[in-house]
mmCIF file of C-alpha atoms in Angstrom:
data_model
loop_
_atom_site.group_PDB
_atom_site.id
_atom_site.type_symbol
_atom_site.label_atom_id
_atom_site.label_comp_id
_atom_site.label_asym_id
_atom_site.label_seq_id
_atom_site.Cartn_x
_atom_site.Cartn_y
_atom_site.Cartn_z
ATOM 1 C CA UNK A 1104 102.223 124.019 76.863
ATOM 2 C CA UNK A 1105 98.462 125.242 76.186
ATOM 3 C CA UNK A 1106 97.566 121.807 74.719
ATOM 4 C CA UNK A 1107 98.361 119.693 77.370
ATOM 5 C CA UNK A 1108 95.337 121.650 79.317
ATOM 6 C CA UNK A 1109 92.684 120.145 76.891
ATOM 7 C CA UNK A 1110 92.647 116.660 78.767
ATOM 8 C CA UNK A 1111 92.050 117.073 82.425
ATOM 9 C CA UNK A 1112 95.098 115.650 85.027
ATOM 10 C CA UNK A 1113 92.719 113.117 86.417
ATOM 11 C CA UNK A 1114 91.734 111.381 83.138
ATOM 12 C CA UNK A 1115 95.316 111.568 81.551
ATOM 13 C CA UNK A 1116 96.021 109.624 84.697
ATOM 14 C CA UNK A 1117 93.119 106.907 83.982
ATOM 15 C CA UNK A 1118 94.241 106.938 80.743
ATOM 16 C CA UNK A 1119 97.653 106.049 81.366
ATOM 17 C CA UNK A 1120 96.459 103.539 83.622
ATOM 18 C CA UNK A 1121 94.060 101.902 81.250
ATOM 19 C CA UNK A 1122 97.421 102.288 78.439
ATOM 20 C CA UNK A 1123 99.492 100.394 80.858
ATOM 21 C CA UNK A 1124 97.688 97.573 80.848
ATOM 22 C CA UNK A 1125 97.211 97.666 77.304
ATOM 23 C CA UNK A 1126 100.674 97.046 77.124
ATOM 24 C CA UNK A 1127 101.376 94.842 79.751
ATOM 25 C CA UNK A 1128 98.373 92.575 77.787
ATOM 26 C CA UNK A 1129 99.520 92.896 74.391
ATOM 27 C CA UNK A 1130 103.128 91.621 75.580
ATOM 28 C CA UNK A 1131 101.328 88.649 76.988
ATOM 29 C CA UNK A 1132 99.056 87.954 73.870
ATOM 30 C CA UNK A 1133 102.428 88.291 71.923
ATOM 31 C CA UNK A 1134 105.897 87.336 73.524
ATOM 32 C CA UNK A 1135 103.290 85.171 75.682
ATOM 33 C CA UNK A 1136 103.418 82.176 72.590
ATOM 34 C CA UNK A 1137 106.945 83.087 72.303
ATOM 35 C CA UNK A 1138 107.565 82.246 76.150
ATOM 36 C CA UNK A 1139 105.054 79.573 76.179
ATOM 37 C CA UNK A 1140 106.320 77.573 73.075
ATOM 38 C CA UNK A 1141 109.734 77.418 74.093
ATOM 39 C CA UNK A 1142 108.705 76.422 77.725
ATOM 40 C CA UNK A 1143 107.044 73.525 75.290
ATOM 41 C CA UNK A 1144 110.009 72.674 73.281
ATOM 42 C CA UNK A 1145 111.646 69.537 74.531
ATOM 43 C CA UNK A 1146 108.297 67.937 75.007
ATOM 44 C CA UNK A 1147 107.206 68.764 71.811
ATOM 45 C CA UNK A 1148 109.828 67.812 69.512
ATOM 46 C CA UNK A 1149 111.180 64.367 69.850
ATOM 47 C CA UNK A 1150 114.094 65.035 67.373
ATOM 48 C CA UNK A 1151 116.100 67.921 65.851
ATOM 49 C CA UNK A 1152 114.075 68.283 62.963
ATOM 50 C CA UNK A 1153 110.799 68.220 64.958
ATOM 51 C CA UNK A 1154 112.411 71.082 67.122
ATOM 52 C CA UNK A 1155 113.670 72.920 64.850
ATOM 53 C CA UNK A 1156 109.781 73.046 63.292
ATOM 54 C CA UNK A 1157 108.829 74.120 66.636
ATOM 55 C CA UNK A 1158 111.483 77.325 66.743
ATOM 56 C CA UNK A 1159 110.829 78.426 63.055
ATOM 57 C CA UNK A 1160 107.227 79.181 64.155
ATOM 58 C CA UNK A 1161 108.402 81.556 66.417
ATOM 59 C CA UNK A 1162 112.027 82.732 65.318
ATOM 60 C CA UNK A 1163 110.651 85.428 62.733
ATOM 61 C CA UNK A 1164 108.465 87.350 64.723
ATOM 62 C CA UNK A 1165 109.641 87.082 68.639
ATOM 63 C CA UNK A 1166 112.261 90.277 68.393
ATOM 64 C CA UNK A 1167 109.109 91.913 67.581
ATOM 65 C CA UNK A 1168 106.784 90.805 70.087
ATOM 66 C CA UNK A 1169 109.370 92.004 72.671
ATOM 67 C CA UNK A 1170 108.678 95.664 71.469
ATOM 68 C CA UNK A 1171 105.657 95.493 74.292
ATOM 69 C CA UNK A 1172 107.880 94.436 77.091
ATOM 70 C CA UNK A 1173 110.012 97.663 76.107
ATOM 71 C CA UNK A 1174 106.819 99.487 75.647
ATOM 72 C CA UNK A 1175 105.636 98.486 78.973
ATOM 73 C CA UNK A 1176 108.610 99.293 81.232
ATOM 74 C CA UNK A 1177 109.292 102.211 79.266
ATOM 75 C CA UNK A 1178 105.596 103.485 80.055
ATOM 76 C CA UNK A 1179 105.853 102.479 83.505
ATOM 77 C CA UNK A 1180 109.532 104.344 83.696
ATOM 78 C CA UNK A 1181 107.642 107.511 82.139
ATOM 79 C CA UNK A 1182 104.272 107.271 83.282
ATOM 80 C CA UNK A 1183 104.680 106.173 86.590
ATOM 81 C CA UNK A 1184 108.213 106.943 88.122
ATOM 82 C CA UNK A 1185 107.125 105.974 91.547
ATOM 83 C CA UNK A 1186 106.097 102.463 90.440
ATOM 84 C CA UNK A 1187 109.167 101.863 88.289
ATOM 85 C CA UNK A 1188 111.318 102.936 91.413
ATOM 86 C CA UNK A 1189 109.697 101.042 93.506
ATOM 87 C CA UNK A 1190 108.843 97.688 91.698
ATOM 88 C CA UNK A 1191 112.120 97.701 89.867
ATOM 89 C CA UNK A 1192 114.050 97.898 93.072
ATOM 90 C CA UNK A 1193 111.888 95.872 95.160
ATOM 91 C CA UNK A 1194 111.705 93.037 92.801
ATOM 92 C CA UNK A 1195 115.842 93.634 91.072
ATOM 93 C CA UNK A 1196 116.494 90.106 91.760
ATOM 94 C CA UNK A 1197 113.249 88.547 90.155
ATOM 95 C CA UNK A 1198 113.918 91.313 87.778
ATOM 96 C CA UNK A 1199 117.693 90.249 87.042
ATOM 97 C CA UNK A 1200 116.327 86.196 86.516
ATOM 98 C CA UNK A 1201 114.191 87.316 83.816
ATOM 99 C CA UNK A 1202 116.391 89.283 81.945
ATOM 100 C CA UNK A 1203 118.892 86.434 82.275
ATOM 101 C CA UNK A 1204 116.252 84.339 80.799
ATOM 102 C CA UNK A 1205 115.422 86.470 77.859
ATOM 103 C CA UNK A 1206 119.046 86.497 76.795
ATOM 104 C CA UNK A 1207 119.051 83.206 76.516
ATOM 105 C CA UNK A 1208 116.394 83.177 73.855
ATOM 106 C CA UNK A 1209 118.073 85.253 71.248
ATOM 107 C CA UNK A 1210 121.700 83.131 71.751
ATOM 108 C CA UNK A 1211 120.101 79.685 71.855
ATOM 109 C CA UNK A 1212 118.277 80.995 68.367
ATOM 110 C CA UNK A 1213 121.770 81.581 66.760
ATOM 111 C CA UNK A 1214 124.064 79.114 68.625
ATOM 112 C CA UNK A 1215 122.033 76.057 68.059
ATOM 113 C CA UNK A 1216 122.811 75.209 64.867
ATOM 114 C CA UNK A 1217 126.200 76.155 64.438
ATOM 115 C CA UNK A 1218 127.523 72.469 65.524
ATOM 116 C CA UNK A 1219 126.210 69.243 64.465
ATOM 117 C CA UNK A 1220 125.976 67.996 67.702
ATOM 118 C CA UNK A 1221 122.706 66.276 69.457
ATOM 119 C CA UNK A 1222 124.439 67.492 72.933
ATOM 120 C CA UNK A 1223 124.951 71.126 71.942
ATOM 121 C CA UNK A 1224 121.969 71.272 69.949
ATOM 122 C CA UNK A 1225 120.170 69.984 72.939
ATOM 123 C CA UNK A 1226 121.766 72.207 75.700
ATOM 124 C CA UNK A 1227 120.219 75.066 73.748
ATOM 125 C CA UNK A 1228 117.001 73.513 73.562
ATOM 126 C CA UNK A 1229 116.820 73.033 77.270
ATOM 127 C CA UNK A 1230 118.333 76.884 77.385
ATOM 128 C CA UNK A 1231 115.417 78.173 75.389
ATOM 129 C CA UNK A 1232 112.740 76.210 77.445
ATOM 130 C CA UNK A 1233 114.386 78.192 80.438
ATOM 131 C CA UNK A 1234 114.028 81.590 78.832
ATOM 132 C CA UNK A 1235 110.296 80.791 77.880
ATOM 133 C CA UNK A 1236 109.062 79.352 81.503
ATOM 134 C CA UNK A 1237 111.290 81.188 83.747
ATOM 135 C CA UNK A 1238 110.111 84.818 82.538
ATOM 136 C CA UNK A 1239 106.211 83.220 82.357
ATOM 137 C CA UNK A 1240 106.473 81.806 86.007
ATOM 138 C CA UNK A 1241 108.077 84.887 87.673
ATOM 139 C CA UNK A 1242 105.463 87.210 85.667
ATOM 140 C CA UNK A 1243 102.915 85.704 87.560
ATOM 141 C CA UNK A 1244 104.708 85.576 91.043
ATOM 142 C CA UNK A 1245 105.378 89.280 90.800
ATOM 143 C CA UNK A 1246 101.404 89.439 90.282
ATOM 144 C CA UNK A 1247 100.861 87.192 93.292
ATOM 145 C CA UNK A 1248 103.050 89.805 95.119
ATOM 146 C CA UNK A 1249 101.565 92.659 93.998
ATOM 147 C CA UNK A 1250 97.943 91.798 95.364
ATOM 148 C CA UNK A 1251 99.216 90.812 98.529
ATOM 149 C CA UNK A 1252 100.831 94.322 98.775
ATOM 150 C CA UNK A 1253 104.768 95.178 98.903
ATOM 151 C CA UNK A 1254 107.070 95.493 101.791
ATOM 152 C CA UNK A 1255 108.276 99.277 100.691
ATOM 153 C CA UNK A 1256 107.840 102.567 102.454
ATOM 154 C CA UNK A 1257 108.332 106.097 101.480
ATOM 155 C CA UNK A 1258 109.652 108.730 103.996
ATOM 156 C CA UNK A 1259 108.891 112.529 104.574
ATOM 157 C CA UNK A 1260 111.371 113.327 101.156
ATOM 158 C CA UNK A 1261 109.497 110.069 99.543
ATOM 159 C CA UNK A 1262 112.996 108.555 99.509
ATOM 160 C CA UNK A 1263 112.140 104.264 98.385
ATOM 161 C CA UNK A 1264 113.131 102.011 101.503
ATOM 162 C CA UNK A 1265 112.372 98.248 100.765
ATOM 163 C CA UNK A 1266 112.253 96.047 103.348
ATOM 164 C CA UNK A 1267 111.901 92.505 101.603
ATOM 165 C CA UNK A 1268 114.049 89.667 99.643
ATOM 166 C CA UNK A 1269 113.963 87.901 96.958
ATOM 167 C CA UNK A 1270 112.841 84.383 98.809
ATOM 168 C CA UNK A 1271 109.940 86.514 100.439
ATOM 169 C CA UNK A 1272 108.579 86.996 97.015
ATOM 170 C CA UNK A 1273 108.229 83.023 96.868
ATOM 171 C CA UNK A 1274 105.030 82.735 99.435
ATOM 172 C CA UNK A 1275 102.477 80.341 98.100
ATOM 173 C CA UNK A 1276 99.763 82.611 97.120
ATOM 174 C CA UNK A 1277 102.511 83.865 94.894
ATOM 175 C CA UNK A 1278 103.629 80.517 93.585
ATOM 176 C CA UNK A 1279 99.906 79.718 92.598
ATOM 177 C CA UNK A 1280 99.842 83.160 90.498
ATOM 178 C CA UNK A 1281 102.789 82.171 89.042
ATOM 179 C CA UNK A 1282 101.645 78.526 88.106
ATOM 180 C CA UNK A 1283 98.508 80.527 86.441
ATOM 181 C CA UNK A 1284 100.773 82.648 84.432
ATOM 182 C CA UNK A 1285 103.184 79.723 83.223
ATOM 183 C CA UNK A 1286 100.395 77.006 82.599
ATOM 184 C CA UNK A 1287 98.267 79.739 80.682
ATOM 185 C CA UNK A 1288 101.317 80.923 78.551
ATOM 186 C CA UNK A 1289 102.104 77.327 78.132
ATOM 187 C CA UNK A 1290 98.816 76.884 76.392
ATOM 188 C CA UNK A 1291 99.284 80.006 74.579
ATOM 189 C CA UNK A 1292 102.008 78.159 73.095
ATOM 190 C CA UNK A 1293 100.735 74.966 72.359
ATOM 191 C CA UNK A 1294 97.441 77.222 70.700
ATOM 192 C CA UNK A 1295 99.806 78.546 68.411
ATOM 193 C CA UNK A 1296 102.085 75.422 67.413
ATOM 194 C CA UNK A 1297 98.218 73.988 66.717
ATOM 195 C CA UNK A 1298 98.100 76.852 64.493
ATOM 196 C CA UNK A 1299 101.832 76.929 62.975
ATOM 197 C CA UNK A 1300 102.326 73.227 62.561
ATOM 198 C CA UNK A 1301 101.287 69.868 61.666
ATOM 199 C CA UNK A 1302 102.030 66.307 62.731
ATOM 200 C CA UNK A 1303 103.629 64.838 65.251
ATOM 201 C CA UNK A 1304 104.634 68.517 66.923
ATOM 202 C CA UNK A 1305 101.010 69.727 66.204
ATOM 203 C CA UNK A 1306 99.605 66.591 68.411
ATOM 204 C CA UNK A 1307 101.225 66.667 71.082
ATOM 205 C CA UNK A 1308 101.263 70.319 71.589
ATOM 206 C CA UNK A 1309 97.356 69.929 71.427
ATOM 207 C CA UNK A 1310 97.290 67.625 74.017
ATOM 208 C CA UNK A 1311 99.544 69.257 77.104
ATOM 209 C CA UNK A 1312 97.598 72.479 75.960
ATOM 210 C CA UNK A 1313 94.577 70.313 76.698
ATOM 211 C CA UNK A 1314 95.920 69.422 79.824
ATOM 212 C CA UNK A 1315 97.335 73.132 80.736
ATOM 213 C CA UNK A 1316 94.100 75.190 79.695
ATOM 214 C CA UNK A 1317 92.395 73.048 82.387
ATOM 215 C CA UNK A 1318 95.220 73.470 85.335
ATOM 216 C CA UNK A 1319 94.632 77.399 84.173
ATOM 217 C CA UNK A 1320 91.058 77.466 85.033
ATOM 218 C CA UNK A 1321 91.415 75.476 87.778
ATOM 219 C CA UNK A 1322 94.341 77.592 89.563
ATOM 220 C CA UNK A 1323 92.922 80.433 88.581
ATOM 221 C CA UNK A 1324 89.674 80.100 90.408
ATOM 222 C CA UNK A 1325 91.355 78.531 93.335
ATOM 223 C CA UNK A 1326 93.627 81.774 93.588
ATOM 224 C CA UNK A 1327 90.084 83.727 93.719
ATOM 225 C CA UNK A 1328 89.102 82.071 96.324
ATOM 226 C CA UNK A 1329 92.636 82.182 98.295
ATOM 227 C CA UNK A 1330 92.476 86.127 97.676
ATOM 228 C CA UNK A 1331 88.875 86.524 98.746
ATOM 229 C CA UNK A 1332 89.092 84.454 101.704
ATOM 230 C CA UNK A 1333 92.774 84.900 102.653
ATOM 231 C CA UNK A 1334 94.438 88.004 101.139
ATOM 232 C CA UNK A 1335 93.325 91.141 102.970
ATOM 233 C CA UNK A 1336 92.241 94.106 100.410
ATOM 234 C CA UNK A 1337 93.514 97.528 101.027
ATOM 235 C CA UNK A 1338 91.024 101.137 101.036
ATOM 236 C CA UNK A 1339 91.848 104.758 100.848
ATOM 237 C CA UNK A 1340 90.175 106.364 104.079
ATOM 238 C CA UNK A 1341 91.288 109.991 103.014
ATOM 239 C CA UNK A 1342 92.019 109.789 99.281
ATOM 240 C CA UNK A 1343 94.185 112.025 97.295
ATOM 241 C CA UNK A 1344 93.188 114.497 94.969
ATOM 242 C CA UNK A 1345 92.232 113.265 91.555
ATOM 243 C CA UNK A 1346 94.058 116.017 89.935
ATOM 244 C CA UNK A 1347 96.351 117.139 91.848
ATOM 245 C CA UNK A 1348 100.210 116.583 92.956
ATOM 246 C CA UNK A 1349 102.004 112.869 92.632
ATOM 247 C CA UNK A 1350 102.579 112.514 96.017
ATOM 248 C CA UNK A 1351 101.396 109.072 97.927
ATOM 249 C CA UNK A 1352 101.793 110.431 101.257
ATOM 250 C CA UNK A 1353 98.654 113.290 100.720
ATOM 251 C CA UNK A 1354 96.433 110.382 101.185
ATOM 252 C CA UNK A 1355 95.198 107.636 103.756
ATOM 253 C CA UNK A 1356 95.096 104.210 103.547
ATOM 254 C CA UNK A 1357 94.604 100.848 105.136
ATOM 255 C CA UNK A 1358 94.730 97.232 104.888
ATOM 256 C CA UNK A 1359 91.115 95.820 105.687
ATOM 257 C CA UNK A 1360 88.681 93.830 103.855
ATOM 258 C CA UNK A 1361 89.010 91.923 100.892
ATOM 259 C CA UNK A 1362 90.118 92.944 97.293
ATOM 260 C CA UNK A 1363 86.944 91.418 96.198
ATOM 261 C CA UNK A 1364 84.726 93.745 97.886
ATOM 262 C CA UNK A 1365 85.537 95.971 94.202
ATOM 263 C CA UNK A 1366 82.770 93.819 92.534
ATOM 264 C CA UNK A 1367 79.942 94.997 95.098
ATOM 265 C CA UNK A 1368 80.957 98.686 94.525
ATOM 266 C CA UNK A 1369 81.495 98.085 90.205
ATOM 267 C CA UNK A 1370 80.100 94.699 89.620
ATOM 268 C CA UNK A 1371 80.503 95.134 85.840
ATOM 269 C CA UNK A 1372 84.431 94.223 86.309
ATOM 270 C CA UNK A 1373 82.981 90.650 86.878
ATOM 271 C CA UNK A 1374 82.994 90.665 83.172
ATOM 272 C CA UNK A 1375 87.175 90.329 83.052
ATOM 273 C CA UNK A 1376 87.318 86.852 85.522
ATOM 274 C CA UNK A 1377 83.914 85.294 83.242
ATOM 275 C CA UNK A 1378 86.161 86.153 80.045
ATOM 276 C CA UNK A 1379 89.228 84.585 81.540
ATOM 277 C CA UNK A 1380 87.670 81.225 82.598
ATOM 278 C CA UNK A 1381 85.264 81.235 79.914
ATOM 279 C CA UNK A 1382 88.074 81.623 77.222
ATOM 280 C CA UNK A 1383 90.580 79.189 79.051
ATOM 281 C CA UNK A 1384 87.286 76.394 78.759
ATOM 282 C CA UNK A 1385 87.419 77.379 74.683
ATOM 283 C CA UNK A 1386 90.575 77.291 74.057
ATOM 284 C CA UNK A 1387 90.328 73.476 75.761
ATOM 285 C CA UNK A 1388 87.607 72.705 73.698
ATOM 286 C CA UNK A 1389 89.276 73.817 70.694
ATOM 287 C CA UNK A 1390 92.322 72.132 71.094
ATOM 288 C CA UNK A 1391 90.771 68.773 71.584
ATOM 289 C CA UNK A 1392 88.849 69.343 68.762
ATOM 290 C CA UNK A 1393 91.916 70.437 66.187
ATOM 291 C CA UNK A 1394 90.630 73.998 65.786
ATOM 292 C CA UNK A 1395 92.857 75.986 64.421
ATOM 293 C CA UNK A 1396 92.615 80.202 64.248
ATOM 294 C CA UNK A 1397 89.474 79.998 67.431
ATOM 295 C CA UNK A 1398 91.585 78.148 69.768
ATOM 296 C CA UNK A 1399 94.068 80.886 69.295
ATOM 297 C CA UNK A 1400 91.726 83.703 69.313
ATOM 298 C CA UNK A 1401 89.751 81.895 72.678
ATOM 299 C CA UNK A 1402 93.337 81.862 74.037
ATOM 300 C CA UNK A 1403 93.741 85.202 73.374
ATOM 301 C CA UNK A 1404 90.336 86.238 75.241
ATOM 302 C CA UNK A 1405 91.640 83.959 77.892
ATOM 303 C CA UNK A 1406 94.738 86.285 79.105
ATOM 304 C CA UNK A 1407 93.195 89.230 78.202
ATOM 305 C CA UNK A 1408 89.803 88.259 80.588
ATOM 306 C CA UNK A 1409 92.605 87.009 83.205
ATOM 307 C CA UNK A 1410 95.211 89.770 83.620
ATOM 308 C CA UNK A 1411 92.463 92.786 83.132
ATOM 309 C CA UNK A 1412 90.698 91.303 86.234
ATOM 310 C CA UNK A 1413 93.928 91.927 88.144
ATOM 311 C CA UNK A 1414 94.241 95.723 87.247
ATOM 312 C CA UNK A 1415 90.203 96.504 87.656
ATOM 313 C CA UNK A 1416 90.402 94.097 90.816
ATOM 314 C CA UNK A 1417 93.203 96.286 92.210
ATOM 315 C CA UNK A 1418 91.303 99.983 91.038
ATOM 316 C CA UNK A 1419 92.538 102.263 92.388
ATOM 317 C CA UNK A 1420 95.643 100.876 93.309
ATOM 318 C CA UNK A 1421 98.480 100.270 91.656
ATOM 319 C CA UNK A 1422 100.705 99.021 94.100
ATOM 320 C CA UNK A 1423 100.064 98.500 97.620
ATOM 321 C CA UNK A 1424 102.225 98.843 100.704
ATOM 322 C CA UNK A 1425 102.608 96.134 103.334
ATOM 323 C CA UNK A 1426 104.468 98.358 105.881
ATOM 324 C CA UNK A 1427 103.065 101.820 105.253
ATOM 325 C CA UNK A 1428 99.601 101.400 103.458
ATOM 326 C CA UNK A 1429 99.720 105.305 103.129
ATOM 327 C CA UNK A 1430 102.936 104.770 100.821
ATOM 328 C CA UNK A 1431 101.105 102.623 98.440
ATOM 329 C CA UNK A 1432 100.691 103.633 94.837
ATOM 330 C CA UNK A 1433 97.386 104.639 93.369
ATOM 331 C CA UNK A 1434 96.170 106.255 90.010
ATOM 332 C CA UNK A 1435 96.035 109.357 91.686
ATOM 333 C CA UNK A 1436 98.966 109.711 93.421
ATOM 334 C CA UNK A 1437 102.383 107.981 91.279
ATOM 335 C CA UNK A 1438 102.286 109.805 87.850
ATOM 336 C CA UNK A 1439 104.120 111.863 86.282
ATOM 337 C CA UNK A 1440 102.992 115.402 85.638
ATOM 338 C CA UNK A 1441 100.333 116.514 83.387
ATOM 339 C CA UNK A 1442 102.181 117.665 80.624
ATOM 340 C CA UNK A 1443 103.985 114.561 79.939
ATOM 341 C CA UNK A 1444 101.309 112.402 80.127
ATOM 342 C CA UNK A 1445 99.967 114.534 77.175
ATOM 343 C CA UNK A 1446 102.708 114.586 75.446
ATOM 344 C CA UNK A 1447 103.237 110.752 76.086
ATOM 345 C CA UNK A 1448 99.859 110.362 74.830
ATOM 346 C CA UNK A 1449 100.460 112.087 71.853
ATOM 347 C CA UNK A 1450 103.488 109.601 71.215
ATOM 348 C CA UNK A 1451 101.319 106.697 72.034
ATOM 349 C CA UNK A 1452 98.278 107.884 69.538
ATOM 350 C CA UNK A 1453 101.403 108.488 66.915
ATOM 351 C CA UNK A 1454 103.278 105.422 67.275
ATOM 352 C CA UNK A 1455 101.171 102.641 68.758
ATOM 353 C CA UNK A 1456 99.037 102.025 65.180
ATOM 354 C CA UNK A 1457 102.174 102.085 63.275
ATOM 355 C CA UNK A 1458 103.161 98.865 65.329
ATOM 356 C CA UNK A 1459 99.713 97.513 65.233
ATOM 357 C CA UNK A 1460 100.106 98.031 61.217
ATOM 358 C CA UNK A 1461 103.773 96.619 60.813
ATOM 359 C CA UNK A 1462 102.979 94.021 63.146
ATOM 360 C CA UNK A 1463 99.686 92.516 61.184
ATOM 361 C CA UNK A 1464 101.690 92.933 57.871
ATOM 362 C CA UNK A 1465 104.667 90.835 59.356
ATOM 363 C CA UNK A 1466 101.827 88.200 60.105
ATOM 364 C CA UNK A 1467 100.246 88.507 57.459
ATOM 365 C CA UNK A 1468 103.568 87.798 55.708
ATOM 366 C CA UNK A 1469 104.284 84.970 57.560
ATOM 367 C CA UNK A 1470 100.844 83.073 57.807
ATOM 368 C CA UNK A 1471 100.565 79.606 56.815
ATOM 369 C CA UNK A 1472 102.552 76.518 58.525
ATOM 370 C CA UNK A 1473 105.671 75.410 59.515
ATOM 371 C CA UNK A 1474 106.212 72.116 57.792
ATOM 372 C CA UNK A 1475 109.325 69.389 57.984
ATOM 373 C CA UNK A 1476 109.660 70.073 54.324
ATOM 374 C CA UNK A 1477 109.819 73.966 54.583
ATOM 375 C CA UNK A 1478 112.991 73.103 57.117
ATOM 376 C CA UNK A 1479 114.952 70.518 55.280
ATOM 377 C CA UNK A 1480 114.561 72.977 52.147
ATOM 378 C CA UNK A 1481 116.319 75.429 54.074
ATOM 379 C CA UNK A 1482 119.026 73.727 55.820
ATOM 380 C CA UNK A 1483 121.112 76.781 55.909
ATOM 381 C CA UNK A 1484 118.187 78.423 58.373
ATOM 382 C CA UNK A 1485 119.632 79.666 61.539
ATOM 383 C CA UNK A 1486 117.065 77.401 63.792
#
């Protein structure tokens, strides 16, 4: 293909990179209220009626918010075969747990109302508040785990050999990324049941999110300072070629320094952690004072500012190696070849605004709240 010679290898690969966390973002901004409401359900609904409010603000639109977690492992499987390999294998377990999790979302949607029961109906509940803070609390672990680097090697016929387990993954530098992921998804949630309802449900999701946009900014700057003071950085000595093959072992790396050091040599990537604190102290404001479509929009900025500060932190890396820093995964050195990034690309430029498009109109369709009324009128609803 002549084409795919029109976009040199090295930015296709930046490209990719910066796509990949477009994805991995827009799943948060989307499936994130999805995860982060039902983490919020049994505190937020005192009574079946209340809680079945809180699960028709969601229940239309979360099938399609999980089209980015497809999107994203299906880039990452494409993309970057090394990382998928790698991660996927290394972190199976973790992996399993959230897909566990995610089923129950879907079957506590359409099993909860098909007996009159409090118990039944309330064993769902307590099922769907597992598949919303399980996956947002093991997001943020695997992040933890990531920036402290990976116990994974590759040998001389870059065969995978991973050398952790699934407890290792639970270190406390990865628990507090994890409590940063789950508290700011939980005030995702409670940003968008300020939006979606009114009440009762609206009140008290207003006040934990007023409460967990505060433990957000607060873990999240303490987790700088652990990982600038106690998480050694990793630096390519003898990096790869730009351009050429996908092969992590051309290079040279080591584990020295601090990740940090990244805002001396591009200080403008200071912007992503200002956004993410900054928006977290909005979105606080805004709940306590009852805003409505800001608070959701500073909550928004909030993840965006918090997980873009990870990828730009981490530049060039990708994901580091704890046993073999020369194995670790870079931009330059873990994509696939040039040709089907391009072609990828083309996909992606194709496909990605028709999403964007359906996925306004099916908000657009559905603005406006969630009221006790709307549900008692429709007593036949599935929630």
């Amino acid at each position: 293909m002549i084409l795919n010679l029109l976009i040199d290898f090295d930015v296709l690969r930046v490209i990719w990179w910066v796509l990949l966390g477009v994805l991995l973002t827009g799943f948060a901004l989307t499936d994130g209220f999805d995860m982060g409401v039902g983490a919020l359900l049994p505190f937020v609904g005192r009574n079946d009626l209340e809680r079945r409010v809180t699960i028709n603000t969601i229940g239309p639109v979360w099938e399609g918010n999980q089209v980015w977690f497809i999107l994203g492992g299906g880039a990452i499987f494409a993309a970057w075969p090394p990382l998928y390999a790698a991660s996927f294998s290394g972190f199976y377990l973790a992996m399993f747990a959230i897909l566990a999790s995610f089923i129950l979302r879907p079957v506590g949607f359409k099993y909860r109302s098909k007996r009159d029961s409090a118990l039944w109906r309330n064993c769902w509940d307590w099922a769907l508040f597992v598949g919303g803070a399980v996956p947002a609390l093991i997001f943020g672990v695997a992040m933890g785990n990531v920036l402290q680097g990976v116990p994974f090697r590759f040998d001389e016929d870059l065969r995978i050999f991973y050398d952790g387990t699934f407890f290792g993954l639970l270190n406390p530098f990865a628990l507090l990324a994890g409590v940063v992921s789950l508290m700011m998804l939980v005030t995702h949630g409670a940003a968008w049941l300020n939006l979606k309802t009114e009440g009762a449900v609206r009140d008290r999701a207003r006040k934990i999110g007023s409460v967990t946009s505060l433990i957000t900014v607060v873990a999240y700057i303490l987790a700088g300072v652990w990982l600038a003071k106690g998480i050694v950085g990793y630096q390519v000595t003898l990096p790869a070629v730009a351009d050429g093959p996908s092969n992590p072992l051309y290079k040279e790396a080591i584990q020295a320094g601090s990740w940090l050091s990244a805002y001396a040599i591009r200080p403008w990537i200071a912007v992503a952690p200002i956004v993410g604190i900054l928006g977290g102290l909005l979105t606080f404001l805004g709940l306590r004072a009852g805003r409505e479509v800001s608070t959701l929009l500073f909550s928004k900025l909030s993840i965006i500012g918090v997980v873009s500060s990870v990828g730009l932190t981490m530049f060039p890396f990708i994901l580091p190696s704890t046993i073999d820093p020369r194995s670790s995964l870079t931009v330059w050195d873990s994509s696939s070849s040039q040709q089907t990034l391009f072609v990828m690309l083309v996909a992606a430029v194709i496909f990605v605004p028709i999403i964007l498009a359906y996925t306004s109109w099916v908000y657009k369709v559905l603005w406006g709240k969630v009221t006790e009324a709307d549900v008692k009128a429709n007593s036949e609803s599935v929630y």
